[in-house]
Each structure stands twice: as C-alpha cells, then as structure tokens.
Amino acid sequence: VRLVQSGGGLVQPGGSLRLSCAASDSDFALEWYAITWFRQAPGKEREGVSCLSMKDSITVYEDSVKGRFTISRDNAKNTVYLQMNSLKFEDTAVYFCATDLLDYCSDNTQMNYDVWGQGTQVTVSS
C-alpha cells in the first residue's frame, strides 16, 4: 500500500492551499493510523509539520505552522488533509504524508515510517 497525495502548487504569500493524502488501497483505512505530514525545503532536511492521531483527539503541529495549518481527516473518503493558510515564503517545500502504522503521534524517526506519499510541491512566491 502507498499514500497518494494531491493538491499543492503555486500560491502568493498569504494565500491558502489544501493538501490531500489518500490510501492507494481502499482496504487500508487511514482512520486506524496516525498520519504525519512532513516537508522538505531546498537544501534542508525533511521535518515533521503536523500529525493527527487515530482518535482525532490529538493533533500536533510544528511551531512555525501553529495557527496557520490544520490537519484533519474524512474517514468516509479515507483521506487526510492539510489545510494551509497564511502561507509564507518559508513554507515552500515538498510535502509528504506518511504513517509509521501506529495509532498515535509518536516521536519515531523518519526511517521508521513505513508508508509514504509521493510528495507534492508547494511554492509560495510573489
């Protein structure tokens, strides 16, 4: 199984984008797993941005995106979203969704994430 991403693109500073992350196999129910969004900016290491636990009661955000990004899921569509508002130049990166197949947001290193999306480019530019 793999994760299939959509969304992203080019947006001006202050604009919004929504990224989607769905499972390639409908039998792989994302609702049972914590889903994490990562991003990798040019010349930088990939970093965690946000995580949503299985029970939706716990969300985690990297400090620089708090108050601007919102992670959510639609179980009926088997999809997890990352709504990004008030985008800044420094949000420019390739964004990935992934899961380490746990049901809570862990502090696992990225090498322990078993299932990844293909990545999608987000470019914030005027």
CSV table of C-alpha atoms in Angstrom, one decimal:
chain,number,residue,atom,x,y,z
A,1,VAL,CA,0.0,0.0,0.0
A,2,ARG,CA,1.1,3.6,-0.5
A,3,LEU,CA,-0.3,7.0,0.1
A,4,VAL,CA,-1.5,9.1,-2.8
A,5,GLN,CA,-1.2,12.9,-2.5
A,6,SER,CA,-2.9,15.7,-4.3
A,7,GLY,CA,-3.1,19.4,-4.0
A,8,GLY,CA,-0.2,21.8,-3.8
A,9,GLY,CA,1.0,24.2,-6.4
A,10,LEU,CA,2.0,27.8,-6.6
A,11,VAL,CA,0.5,30.4,-4.3
A,12,GLN,CA,1.2,34.0,-3.3
A,13,PRO,CA,2.2,34.9,0.3
A,14,GLY,CA,-0.8,35.0,2.5
A,15,GLY,CA,-2.7,32.5,0.3
A,16,SER,CA,-4.1,29.1,1.1
A,17,LEU,CA,-3.7,25.6,-0.2
A,18,ARG,CA,-5.1,22.2,0.8
A,19,LEU,CA,-3.1,19.0,0.5
A,20,SER,CA,-4.8,15.6,0.4
A,21,CYS,CA,-3.5,12.2,1.4
A,22,ALA,CA,-5.4,9.1,0.5
A,23,ALA,CA,-4.6,5.4,0.6
A,24,SER,CA,-4.0,3.6,-2.7
A,25,ASP,CA,-5.8,0.6,-1.4
A,26,SER,CA,-9.3,1.1,-0.1
A,27,ASP,CA,-8.8,-1.7,2.4
A,28,PHE,CA,-6.1,0.3,4.1
A,29,ALA,CA,-8.2,2.5,6.4
A,30,LEU,CA,-6.3,5.7,7.3
A,31,GLU,CA,-8.6,6.2,10.3
A,32,TRP,CA,-6.8,3.5,12.2
A,33,TYR,CA,-3.4,5.2,12.0
A,34,ALA,CA,-1.8,8.4,12.9
A,35,ILE,CA,-0.9,10.3,9.8
A,36,THR,CA,2.0,12.8,9.7
A,37,TRP,CA,2.8,15.5,7.2
A,38,PHE,CA,6.5,16.2,6.6
A,39,ARG,CA,8.1,18.8,4.3
A,40,GLN,CA,11.5,19.2,2.8
A,41,ALA,CA,12.7,22.6,1.7
A,42,PRO,CA,15.5,23.1,-0.8
A,43,GLY,CA,18.8,22.4,0.9
A,44,LYS,CA,17.2,21.4,4.2
A,45,GLU,CA,16.4,18.2,6.0
A,46,ARG,CA,12.9,16.8,5.9
A,47,GLU,CA,10.9,17.9,9.0
A,48,GLY,CA,7.7,17.0,10.6
A,49,VAL,CA,4.9,19.6,10.2
A,50,SER,CA,1.8,18.1,11.7
A,51,CYS,CA,0.4,14.8,13.0
A,52,LEU,CA,-3.1,13.6,13.5
A,53,SER,CA,-3.7,10.6,15.9
A,54,MET,CA,-6.2,7.9,15.2
A,55,LYS,CA,-8.8,9.1,17.5
A,56,ASP,CA,-8.6,12.7,16.1
A,57,SER,CA,-8.4,14.0,19.6
A,58,ILE,CA,-4.8,14.8,19.3
A,59,THR,CA,-3.1,16.9,16.8
A,60,VAL,CA,0.5,18.0,16.7
A,61,TYR,CA,1.9,21.0,14.9
A,62,GLU,CA,5.4,22.3,14.4
A,63,ASP,CA,5.8,25.7,16.0
A,64,SER,CA,6.2,27.6,12.7
A,65,VAL,CA,2.8,26.4,11.4
A,66,LYS,CA,0.7,26.6,14.5
A,67,GLY,CA,-2.4,28.8,14.0
A,68,ARG,CA,-1.9,28.6,10.2
A,69,PHE,CA,-2.1,24.9,9.3
A,70,THR,CA,-4.9,22.5,10.2
A,71,ILE,CA,-4.8,18.7,9.8
A,72,SER,CA,-8.0,16.8,9.6
A,73,ARG,CA,-9.4,13.6,8.2
A,74,ASP,CA,-12.5,12.5,6.3
A,75,ASN,CA,-13.0,8.8,7.1
A,76,ALA,CA,-15.7,8.4,4.6
A,77,LYS,CA,-13.3,9.4,1.9
A,78,ASN,CA,-10.3,7.7,3.6
A,79,THR,CA,-8.4,10.9,3.2
A,80,VAL,CA,-6.3,13.1,5.5
A,81,TYR,CA,-6.0,16.8,4.7
A,82,LEU,CA,-3.6,19.6,5.5
A,83,GLN,CA,-5.2,23.0,5.2
A,84,MET,CA,-2.5,25.6,4.9
A,85,ASN,CA,-3.5,29.3,5.4
A,86,SER,CA,-1.5,32.5,5.6
A,87,LEU,CA,1.3,30.8,3.6
A,88,LYS,CA,4.8,32.3,3.8
A,89,PHE,CA,7.8,32.1,1.6
A,90,GLU,CA,9.4,29.7,4.1
A,91,ASP,CA,6.6,27.2,3.7
A,92,THR,CA,8.0,26.5,0.2
A,93,ALA,CA,8.9,22.8,0.2
A,94,VAL,CA,7.9,19.3,-1.0
A,95,TYR,CA,5.3,18.0,1.3
A,96,PHE,CA,4.9,14.3,2.2
A,97,CYS,CA,2.3,12.4,4.1
A,98,ALA,CA,3.3,9.2,5.9
A,99,THR,CA,2.5,6.8,8.6
A,100,ASP,CA,4.5,4.6,11.0
A,101,LEU,CA,1.4,2.4,11.4
A,102,LEU,CA,0.9,3.4,15.0
A,103,ASP,CA,-2.3,4.9,16.1
A,104,TYR,CA,-0.8,7.8,18.0
A,105,CYS,CA,1.6,10.6,17.1
A,106,SER,CA,5.0,9.1,18.1
A,107,ASP,CA,8.5,10.6,18.0
A,108,ASN,CA,9.7,7.9,15.7
A,109,THR,CA,12.5,8.8,13.4
A,110,GLN,CA,11.5,9.1,9.7
A,111,MET,CA,13.2,5.8,8.9
A,112,ASN,CA,10.5,4.1,10.9
A,113,TYR,CA,7.7,5.4,8.8
A,114,ASP,CA,6.6,2.5,6.6
A,115,VAL,CA,4.2,4.1,4.2
A,116,TRP,CA,4.8,7.4,2.3
A,117,GLY,CA,3.1,9.5,-0.2
A,118,GLN,CA,4.8,10.6,-3.4
A,119,GLY,CA,5.4,14.2,-2.3
A,120,THR,CA,3.8,17.3,-3.7
A,121,GLN,CA,5.4,20.7,-4.3
A,122,VAL,CA,4.2,23.8,-2.5
A,123,THR,CA,5.7,27.0,-3.8
A,124,VAL,CA,5.0,30.3,-2.1
A,125,SER,CA,6.1,33.1,-4.3
A,126,SER,CA,5.0,36.6,-5.4
